Tab-separated table of C-alpha atoms in Angstrom:
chain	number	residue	atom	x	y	z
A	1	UNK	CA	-80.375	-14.674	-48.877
A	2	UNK	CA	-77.157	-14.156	-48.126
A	3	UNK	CA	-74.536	-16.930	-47.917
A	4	UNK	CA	-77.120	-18.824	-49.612
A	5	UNK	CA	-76.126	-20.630	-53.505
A	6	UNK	CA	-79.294	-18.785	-55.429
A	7	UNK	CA	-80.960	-21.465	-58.010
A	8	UNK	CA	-84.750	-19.608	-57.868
A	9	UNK	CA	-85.935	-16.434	-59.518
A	10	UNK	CA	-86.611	-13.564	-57.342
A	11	UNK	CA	-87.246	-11.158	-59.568
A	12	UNK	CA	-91.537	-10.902	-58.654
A	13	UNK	CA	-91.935	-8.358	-55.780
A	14	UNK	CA	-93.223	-10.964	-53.249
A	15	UNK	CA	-91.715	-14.316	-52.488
A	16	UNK	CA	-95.217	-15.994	-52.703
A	17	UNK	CA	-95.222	-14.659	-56.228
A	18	UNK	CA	-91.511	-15.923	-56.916
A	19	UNK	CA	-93.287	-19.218	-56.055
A	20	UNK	CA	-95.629	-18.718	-58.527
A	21	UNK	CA	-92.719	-18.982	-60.890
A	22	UNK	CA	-91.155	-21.884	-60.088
A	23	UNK	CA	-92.409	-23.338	-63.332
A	24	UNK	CA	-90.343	-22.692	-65.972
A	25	UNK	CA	-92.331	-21.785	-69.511
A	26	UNK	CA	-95.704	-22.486	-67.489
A	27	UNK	CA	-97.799	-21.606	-70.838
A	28	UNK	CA	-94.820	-23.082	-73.099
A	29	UNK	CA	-96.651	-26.716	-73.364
A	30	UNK	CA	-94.668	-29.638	-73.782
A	31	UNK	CA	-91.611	-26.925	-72.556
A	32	UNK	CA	-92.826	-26.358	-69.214
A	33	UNK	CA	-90.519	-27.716	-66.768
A	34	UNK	CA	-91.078	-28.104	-62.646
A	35	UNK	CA	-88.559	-26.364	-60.597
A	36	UNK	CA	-89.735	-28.445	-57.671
A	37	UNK	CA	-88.921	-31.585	-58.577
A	38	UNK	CA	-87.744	-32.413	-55.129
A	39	UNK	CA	-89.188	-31.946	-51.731
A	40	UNK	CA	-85.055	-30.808	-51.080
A	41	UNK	CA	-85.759	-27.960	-53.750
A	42	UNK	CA	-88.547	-26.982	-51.954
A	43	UNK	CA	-86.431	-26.183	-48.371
A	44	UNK	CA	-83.828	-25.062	-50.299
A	45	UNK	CA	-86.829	-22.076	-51.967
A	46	UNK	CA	-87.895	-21.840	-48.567
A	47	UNK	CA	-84.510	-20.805	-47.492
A	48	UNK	CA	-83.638	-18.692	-50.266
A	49	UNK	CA	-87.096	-16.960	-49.650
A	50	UNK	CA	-86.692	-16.575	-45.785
A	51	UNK	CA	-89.751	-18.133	-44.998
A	52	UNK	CA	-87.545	-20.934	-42.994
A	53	UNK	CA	-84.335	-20.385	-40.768
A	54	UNK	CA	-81.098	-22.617	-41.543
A	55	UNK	CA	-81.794	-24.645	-38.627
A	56	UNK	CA	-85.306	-25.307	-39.745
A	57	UNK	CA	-83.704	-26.061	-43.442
A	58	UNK	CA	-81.053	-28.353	-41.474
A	59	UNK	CA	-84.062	-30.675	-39.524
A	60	UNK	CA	-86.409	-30.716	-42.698
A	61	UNK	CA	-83.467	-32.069	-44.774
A	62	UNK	CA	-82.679	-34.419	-41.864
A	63	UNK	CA	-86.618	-35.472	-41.379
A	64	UNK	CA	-86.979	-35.902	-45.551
A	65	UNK	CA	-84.050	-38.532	-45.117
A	66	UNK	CA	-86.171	-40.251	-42.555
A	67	UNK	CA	-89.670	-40.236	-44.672
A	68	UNK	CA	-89.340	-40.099	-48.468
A	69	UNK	CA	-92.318	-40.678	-49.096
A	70	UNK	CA	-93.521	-38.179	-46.560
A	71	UNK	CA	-91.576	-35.625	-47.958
A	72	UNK	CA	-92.835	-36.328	-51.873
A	73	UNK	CA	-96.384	-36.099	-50.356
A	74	UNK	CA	-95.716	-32.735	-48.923
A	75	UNK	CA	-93.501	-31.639	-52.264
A	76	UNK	CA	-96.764	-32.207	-54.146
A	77	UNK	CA	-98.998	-30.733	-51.542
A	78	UNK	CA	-96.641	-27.552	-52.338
A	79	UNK	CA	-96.628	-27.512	-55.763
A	80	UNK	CA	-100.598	-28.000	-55.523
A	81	UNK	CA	-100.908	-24.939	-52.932
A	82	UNK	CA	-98.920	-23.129	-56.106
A	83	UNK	CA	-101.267	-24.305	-58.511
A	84	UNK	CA	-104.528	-23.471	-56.635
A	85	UNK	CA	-103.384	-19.984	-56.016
A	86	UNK	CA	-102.351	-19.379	-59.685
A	87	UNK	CA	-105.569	-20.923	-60.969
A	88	UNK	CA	-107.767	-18.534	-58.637
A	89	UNK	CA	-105.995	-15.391	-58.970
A	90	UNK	CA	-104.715	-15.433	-62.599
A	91	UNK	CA	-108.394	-17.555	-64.029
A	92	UNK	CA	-110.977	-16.513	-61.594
A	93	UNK	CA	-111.006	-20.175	-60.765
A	94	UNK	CA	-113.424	-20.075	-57.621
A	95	UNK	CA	-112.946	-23.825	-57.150
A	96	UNK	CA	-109.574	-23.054	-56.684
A	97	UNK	CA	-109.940	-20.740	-54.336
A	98	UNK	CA	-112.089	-22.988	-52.123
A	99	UNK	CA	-109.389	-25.603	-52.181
A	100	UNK	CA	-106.834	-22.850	-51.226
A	101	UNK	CA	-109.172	-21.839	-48.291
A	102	UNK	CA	-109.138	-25.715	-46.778
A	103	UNK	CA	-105.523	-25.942	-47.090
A	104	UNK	CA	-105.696	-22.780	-45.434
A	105	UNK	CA	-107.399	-23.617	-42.310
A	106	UNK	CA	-105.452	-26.823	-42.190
A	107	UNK	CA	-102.290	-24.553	-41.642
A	108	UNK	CA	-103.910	-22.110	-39.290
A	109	UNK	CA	-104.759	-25.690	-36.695
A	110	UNK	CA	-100.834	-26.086	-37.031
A	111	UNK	CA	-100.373	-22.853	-35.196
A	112	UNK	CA	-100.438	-20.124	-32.658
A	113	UNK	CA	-101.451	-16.962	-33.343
A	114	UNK	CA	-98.713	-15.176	-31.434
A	115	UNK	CA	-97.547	-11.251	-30.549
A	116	UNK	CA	-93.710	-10.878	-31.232
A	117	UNK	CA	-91.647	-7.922	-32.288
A	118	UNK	CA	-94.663	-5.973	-32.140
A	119	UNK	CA	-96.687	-7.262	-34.609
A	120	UNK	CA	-99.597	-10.573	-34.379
A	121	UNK	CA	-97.646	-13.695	-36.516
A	122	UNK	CA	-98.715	-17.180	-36.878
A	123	UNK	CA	-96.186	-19.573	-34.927
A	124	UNK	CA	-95.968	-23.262	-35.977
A	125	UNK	CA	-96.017	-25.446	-32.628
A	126	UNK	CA	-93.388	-28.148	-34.017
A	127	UNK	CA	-90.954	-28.297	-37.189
A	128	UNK	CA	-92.281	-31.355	-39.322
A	129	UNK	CA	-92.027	-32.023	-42.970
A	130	UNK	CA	-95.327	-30.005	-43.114
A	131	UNK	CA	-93.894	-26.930	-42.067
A	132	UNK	CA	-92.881	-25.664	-45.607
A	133	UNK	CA	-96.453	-26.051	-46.951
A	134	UNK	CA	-98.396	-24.579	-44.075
A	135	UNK	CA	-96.229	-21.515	-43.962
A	136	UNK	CA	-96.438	-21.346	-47.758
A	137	UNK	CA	-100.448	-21.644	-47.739
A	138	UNK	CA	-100.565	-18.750	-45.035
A	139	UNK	CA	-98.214	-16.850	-47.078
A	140	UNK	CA	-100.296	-17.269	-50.395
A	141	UNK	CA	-103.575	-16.305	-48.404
A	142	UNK	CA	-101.831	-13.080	-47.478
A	143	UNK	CA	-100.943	-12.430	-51.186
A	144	UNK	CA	-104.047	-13.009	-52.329
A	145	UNK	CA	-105.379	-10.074	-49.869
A	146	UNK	CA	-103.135	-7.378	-50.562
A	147	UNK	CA	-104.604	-4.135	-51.263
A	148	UNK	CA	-102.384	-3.626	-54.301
A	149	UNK	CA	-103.270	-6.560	-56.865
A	150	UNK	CA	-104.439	-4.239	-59.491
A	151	UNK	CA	-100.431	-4.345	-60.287
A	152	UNK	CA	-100.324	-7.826	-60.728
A	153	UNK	CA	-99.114	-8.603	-64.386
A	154	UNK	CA	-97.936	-11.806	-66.012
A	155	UNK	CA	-95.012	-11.526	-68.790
A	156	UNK	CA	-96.099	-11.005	-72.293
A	157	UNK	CA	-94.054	-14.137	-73.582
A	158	UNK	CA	-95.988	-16.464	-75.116
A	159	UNK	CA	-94.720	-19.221	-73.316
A	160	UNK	CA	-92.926	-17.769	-70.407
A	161	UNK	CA	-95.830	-17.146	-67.919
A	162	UNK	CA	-93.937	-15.893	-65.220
A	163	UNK	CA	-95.794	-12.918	-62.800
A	164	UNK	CA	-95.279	-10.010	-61.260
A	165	UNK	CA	-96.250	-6.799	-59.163
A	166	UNK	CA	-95.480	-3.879	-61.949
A	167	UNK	CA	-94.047	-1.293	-59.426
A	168	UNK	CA	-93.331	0.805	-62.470
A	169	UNK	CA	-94.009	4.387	-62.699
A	170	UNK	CA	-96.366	3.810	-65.286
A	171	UNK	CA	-97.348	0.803	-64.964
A	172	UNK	CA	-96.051	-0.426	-68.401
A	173	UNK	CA	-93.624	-3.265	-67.425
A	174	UNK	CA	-94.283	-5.971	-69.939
A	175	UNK	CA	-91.396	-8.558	-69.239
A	176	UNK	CA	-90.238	-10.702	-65.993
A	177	UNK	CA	-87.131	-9.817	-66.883
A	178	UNK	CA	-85.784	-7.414	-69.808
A	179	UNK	CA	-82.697	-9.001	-70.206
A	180	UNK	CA	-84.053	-12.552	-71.042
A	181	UNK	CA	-87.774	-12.721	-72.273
A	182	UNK	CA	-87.528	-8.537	-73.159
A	183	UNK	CA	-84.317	-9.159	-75.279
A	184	UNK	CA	-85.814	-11.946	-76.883
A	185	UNK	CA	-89.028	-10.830	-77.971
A	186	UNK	CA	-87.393	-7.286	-79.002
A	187	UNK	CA	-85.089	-9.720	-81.518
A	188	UNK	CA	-88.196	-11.581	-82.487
A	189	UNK	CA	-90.000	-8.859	-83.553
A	190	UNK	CA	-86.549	-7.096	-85.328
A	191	UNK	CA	-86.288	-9.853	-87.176
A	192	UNK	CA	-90.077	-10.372	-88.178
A	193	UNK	CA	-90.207	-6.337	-89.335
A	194	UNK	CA	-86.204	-7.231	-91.629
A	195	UNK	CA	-88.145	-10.233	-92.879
A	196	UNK	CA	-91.235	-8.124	-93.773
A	197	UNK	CA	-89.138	-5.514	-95.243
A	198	UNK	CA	-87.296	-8.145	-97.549
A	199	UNK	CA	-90.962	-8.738	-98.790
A	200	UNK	CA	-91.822	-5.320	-100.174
């Protein structure tokens, strides 16, 4: 991500996760706010995340100008992938999971299974507006088979609902990030054990 102006969160142990949390306060209600708002916000995650080069980022901006309405399709084809994945991983939502699985063969047709670098990748045959989600969809089916989920966790906040892979020692991470929803729940519950206090 270097040389690039930061504006996601990156803070989850896997960029499909960091997806995950482009919804700000996803359990907060009427406060939940869409990071995506724009099929430009999603390049610009793509390129923050790696998952496209800046000359991809440079055409896909170019084609969006082209299509708008192409692009919004695809932004909410995106923010649906997002959605299906959370539901079926977080809720056990096997519907979800099915609808992941069709978008997932849809991206696989876009592609060549390829050998470069030494290692089998998926390689997309053209750069379209369609090129964020497929790559996104193959990247959330590769998530959702890692051998390591058992240290998935999802921040205690009441509202926050941002996720995570708790790499901790112990296993007892309990905030996306300690210096926002850590700091503010540790002053919530100060402040809840003064006002008890002032009670007795």
């Amino acid at each position: 991500m270097r040389g690039v102006v930061v504006k996601f969160g990156h803070i989850a142990g896997d960029r499909m996760l960091d997806l995950v949390n482009t919804v700000d306060w996803r359990l907060g209600g009427d406060e939940r706010a869409e990071r995506l708002g724009s099929f430009a916000d999603v390049v610009d995650w793509c390129a923050e995340s790696d998952l496209v080069t800046a000359a991809e980022a440079e055409a896909l901006r170019g084609l969006a100008d082209q299509d708008d309405a192409r692009a919004e399709q695809e932004r909410r084809q995106v923010v649906e992938a997002r959605e299906q994945f959370y539901a079926a991983v977080f809720e056990d939502d096997t519907e979800a999971a099915a609808a992941l699985a069709t978008m997932y063969r849809s991206a696989i047709a876009a592609a060549d299974l390829v050998h470069t670098d030494g290692r089998w990748q998926w390689q997309d045959r053209e750069t379209d507006l369609r090129l964020p989600r497929d790559r996104i969809v193959r990247g959330l089916l590769a998530l959702a088979q890692r051998d390591d989920l058992d240290r998935l966790h999802q921040c205690e906040d009441r509202k926050c609902g941002w996720v995570y892979l708790d790499t901790s020692p112990r296993r007892n991470r309990r905030w996306c990030n300690t210096k926002d929803c850590g700091d503010r729940n540790r002053a919530r519950a100060y402040y809840a054990r003064q006002k008890a206090k002032s009670h007795d």
